mmCIF file with all atom_site columns, C-alpha atoms in Angstrom:
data_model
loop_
_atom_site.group_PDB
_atom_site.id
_atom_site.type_symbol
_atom_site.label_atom_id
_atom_site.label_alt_id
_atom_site.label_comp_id
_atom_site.label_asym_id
_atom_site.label_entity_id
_atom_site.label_seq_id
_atom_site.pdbx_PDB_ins_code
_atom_site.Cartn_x
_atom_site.Cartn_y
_atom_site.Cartn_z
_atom_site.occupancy
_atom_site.B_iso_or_equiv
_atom_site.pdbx_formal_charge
_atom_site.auth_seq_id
_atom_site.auth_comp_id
_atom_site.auth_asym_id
_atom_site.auth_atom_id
_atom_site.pdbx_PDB_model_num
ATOM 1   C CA . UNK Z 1 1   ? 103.577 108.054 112.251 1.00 70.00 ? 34  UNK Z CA 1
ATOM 2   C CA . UNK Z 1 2   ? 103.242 107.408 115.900 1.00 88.00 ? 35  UNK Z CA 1
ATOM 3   C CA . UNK Z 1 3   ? 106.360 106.256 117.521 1.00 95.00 ? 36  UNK Z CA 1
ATOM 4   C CA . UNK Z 1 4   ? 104.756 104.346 119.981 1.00 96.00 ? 37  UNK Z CA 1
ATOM 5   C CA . UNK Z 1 5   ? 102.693 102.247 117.471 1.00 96.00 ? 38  UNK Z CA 1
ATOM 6   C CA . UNK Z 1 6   ? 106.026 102.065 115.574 1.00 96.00 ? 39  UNK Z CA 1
ATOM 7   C CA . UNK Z 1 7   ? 107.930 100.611 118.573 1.00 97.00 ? 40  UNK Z CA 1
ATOM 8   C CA . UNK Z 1 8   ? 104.495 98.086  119.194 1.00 98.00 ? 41  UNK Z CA 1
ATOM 9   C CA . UNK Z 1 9   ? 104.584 96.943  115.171 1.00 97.00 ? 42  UNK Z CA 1
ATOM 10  C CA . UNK Z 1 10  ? 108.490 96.725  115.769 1.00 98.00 ? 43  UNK Z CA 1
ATOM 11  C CA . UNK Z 1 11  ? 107.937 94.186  118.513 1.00 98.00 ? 44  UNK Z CA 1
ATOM 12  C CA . UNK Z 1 12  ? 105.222 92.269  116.865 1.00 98.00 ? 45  UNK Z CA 1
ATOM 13  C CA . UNK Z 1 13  ? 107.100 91.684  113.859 1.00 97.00 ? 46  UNK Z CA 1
ATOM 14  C CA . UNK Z 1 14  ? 109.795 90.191  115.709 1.00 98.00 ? 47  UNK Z CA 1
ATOM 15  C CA . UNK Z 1 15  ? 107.891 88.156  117.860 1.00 98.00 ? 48  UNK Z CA 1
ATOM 16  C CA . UNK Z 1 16  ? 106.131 87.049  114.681 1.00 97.00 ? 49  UNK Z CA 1
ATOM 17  C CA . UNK Z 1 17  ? 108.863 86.069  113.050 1.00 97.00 ? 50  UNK Z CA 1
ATOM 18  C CA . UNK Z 1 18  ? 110.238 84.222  115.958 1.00 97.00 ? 51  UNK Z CA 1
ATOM 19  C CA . UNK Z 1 19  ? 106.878 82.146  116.720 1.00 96.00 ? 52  UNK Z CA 1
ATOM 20  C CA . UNK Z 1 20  ? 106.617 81.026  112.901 1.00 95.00 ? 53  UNK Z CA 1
ATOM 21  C CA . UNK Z 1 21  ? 109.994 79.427  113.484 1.00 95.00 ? 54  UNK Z CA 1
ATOM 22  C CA . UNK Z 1 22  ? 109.039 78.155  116.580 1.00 93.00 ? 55  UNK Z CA 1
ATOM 23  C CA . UNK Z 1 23  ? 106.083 76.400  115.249 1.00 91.00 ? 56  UNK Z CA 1
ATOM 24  C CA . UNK Z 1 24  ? 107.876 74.805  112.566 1.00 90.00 ? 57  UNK Z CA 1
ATOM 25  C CA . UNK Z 1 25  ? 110.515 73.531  114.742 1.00 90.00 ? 58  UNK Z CA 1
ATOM 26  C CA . UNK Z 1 26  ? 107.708 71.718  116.827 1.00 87.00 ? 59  UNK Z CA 1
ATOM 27  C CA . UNK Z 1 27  ? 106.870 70.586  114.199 1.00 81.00 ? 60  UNK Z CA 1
ATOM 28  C CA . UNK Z 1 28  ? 109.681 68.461  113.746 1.00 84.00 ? 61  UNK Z CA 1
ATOM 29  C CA . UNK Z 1 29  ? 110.369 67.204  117.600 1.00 85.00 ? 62  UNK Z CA 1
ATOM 30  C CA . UNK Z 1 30  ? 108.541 65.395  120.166 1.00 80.00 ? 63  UNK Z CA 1
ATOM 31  C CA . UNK Z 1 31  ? 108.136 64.164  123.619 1.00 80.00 ? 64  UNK Z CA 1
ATOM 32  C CA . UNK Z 1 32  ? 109.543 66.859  125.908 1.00 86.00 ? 65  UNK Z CA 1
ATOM 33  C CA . UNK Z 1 33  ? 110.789 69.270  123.290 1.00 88.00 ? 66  UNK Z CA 1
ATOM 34  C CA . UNK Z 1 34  ? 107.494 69.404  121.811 1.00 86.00 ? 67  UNK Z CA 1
ATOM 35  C CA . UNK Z 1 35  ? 105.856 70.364  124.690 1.00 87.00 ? 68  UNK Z CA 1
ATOM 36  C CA . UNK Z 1 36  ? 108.443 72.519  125.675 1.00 91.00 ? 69  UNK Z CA 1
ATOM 37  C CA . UNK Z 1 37  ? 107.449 74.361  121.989 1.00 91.00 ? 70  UNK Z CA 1
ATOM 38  C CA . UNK Z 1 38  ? 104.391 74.522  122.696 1.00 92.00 ? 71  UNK Z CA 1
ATOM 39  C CA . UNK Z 1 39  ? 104.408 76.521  125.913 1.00 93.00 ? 72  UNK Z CA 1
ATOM 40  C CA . UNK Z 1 40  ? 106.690 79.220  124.420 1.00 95.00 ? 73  UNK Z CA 1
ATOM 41  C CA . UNK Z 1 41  ? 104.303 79.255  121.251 1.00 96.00 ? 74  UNK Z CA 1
ATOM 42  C CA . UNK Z 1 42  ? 101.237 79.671  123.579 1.00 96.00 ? 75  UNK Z CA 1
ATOM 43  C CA . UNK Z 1 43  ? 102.931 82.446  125.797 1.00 97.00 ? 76  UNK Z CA 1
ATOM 44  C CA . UNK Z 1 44  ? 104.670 83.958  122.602 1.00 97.00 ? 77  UNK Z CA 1
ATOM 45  C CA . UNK Z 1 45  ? 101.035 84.176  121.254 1.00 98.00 ? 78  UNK Z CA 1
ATOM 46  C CA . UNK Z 1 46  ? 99.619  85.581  124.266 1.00 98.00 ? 79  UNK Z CA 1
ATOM 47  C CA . UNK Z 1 47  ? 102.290 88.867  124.116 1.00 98.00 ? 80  UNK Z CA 1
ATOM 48  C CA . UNK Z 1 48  ? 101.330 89.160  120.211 1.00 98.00 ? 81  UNK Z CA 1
ATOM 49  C CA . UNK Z 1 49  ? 97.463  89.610  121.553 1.00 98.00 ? 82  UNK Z CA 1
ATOM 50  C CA . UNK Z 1 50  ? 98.560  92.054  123.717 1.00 98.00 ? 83  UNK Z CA 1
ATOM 51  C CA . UNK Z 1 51  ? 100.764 93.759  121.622 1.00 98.00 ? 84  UNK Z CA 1
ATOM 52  C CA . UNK Z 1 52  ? 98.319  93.757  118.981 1.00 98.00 ? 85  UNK Z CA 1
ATOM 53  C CA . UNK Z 1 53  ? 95.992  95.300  121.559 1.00 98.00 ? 86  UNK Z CA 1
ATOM 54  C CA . UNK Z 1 54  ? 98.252  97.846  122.557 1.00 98.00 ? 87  UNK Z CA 1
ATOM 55  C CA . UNK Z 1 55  ? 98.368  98.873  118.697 1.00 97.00 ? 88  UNK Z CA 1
ATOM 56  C CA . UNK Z 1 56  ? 95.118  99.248  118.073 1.00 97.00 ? 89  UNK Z CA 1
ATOM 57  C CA . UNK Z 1 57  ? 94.400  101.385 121.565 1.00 96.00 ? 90  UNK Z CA 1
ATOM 58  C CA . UNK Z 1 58  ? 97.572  103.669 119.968 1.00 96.00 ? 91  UNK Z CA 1
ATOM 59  C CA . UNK Z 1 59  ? 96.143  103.730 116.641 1.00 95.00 ? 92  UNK Z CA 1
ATOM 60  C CA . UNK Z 1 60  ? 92.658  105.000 117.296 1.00 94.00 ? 93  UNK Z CA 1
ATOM 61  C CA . UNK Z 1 61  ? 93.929  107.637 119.853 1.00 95.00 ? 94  UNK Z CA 1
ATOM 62  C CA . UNK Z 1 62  ? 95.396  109.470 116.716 1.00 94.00 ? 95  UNK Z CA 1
ATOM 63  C CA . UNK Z 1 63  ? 94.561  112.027 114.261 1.00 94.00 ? 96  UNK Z CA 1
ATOM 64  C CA . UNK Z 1 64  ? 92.237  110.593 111.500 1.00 92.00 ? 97  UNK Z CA 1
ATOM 65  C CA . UNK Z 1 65  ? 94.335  110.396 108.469 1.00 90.00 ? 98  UNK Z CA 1
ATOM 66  C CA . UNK Z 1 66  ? 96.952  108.508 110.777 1.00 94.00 ? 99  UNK Z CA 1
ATOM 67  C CA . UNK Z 1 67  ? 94.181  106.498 112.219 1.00 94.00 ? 100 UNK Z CA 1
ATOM 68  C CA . UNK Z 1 68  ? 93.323  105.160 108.633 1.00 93.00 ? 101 UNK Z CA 1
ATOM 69  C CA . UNK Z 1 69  ? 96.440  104.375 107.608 1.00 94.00 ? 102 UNK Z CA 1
ATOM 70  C CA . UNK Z 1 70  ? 97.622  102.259 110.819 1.00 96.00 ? 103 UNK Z CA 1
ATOM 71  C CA . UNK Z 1 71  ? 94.526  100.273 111.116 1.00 95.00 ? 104 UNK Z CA 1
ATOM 72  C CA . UNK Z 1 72  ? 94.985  99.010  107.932 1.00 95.00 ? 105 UNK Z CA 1
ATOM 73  C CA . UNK Z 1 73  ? 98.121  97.603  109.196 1.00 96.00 ? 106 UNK Z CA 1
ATOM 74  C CA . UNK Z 1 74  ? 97.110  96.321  111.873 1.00 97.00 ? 107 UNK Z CA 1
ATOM 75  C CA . UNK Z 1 75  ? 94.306  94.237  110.340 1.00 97.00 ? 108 UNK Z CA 1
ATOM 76  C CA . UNK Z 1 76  ? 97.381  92.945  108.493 1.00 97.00 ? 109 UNK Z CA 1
ATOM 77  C CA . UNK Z 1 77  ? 98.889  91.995  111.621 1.00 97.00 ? 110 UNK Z CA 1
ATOM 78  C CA . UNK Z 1 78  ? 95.607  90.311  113.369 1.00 97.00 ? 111 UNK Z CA 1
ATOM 79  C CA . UNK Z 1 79  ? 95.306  88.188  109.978 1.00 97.00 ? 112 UNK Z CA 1
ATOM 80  C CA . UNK Z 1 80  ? 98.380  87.203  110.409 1.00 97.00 ? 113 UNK Z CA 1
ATOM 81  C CA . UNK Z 1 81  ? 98.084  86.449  114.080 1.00 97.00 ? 114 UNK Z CA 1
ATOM 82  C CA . UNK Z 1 82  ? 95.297  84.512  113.067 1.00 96.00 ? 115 UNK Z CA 1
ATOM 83  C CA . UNK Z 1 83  ? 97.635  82.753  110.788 1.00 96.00 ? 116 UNK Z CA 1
ATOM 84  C CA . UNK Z 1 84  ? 100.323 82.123  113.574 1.00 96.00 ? 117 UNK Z CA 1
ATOM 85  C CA . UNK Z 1 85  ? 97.293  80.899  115.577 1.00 95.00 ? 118 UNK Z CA 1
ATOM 86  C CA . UNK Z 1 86  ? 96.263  78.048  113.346 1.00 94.00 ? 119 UNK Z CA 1
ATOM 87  C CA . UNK Z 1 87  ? 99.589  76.774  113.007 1.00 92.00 ? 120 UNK Z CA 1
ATOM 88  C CA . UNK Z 1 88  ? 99.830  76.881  116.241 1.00 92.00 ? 121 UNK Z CA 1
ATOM 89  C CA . UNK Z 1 89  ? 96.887  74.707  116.717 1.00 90.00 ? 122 UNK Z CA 1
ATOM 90  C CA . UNK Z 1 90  ? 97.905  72.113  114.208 1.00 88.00 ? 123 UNK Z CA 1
ATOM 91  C CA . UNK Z 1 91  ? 101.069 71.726  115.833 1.00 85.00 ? 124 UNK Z CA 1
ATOM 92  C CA . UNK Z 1 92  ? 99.506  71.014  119.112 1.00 83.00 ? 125 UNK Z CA 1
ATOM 93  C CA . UNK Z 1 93  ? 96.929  69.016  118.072 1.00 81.00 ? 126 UNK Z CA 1
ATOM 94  C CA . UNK Z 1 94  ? 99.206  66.775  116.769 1.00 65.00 ? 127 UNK Z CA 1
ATOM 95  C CA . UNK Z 1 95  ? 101.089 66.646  120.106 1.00 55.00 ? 128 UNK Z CA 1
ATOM 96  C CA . UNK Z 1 96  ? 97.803  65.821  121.813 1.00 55.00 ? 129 UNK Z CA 1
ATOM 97  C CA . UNK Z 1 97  ? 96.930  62.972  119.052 1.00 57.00 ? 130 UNK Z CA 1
ATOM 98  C CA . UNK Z 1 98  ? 99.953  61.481  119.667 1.00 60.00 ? 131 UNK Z CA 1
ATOM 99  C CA . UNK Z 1 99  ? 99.993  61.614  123.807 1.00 62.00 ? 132 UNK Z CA 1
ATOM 100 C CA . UNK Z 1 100 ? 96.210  59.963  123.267 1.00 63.00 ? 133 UNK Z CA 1
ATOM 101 C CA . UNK Z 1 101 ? 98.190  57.349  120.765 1.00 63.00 ? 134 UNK Z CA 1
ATOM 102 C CA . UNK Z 1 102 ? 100.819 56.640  122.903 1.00 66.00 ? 135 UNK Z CA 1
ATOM 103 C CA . UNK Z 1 103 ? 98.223  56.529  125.903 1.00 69.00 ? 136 UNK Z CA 1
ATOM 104 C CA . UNK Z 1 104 ? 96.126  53.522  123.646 1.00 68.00 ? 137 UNK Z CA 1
ATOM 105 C CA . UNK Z 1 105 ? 99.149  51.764  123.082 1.00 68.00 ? 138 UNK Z CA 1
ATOM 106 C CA . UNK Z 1 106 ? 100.169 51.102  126.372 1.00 69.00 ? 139 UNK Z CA 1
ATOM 107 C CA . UNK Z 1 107 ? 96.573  50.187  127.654 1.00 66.00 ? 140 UNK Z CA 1
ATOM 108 C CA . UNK Z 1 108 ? 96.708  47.980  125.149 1.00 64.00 ? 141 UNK Z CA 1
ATOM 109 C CA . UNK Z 1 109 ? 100.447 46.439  126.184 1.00 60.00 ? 142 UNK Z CA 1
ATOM 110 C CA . UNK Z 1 110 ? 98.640  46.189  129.634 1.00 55.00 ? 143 UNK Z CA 1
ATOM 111 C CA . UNK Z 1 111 ? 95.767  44.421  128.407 1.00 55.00 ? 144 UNK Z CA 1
ATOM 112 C CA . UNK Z 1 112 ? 98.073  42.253  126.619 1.00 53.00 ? 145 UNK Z CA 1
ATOM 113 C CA . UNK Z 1 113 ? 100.133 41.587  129.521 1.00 52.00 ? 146 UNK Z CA 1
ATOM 114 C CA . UNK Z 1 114 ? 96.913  40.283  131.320 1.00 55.00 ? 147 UNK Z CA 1
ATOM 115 C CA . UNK Z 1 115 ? 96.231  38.197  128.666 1.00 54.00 ? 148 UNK Z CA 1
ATOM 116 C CA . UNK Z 1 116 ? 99.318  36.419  128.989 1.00 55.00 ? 149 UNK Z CA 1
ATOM 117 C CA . UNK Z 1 117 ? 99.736  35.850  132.701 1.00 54.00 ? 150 UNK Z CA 1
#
């Protein structure tokens, strides 16, 4: 196998790992934190799509029974990028449902205020 594409699937894997943790850990903060999360999820998710990139270039610059071989793992790794990516999405969401909550809820304390002065 290519060493290259073994040192790229290395990588990913780790970085995978690392943003499914991170996504269930904003998962379970808010405010700051949360956004914090969310901006290392976003960039984490932007080196996976490069790595993943970077794989496939690797992968079809190879002989043909190698070629086979490592892009079937690598549609293994872009489903579960795609996996990583609608978690990622859910998370955030949430985050922006609850800024838009929040956001109500004070219009409404100022509308309330106005009412009573």
């Amino acid at each position: 196998m290519s060493q290259v594409f073994e040192g790229y699937e290395r990588q990913y894997c780790e970085l995978s790992v690392n943003l499914s943790r991170k996504c269930t850990s904003a998962g379970s903060v808010d405010g700051e934190q949360k956004k914090q999360k969310i901006s290392e999820i976003k960039a984490g998710l932007d080196d996976a799509d490069a790595l993943i990139r970077k794989m496939d270039l690797e992968a079809r610059s190879l002989q043909p029974s190698m070629k086979a071989t490592l892009l079937a793992k690598l549609r293994e790794y872009k489903t579960d990028l795609n996996n990583l990516k609608s978690e990622f999405k859910r998370v955030s969401s949430a985050n922006v449902n609850l800024a838009a909550r929040d956001e109500l809820l004070e219009l409404g304390m100022a509308d309330a205020m106005m009412v009573i002065e």
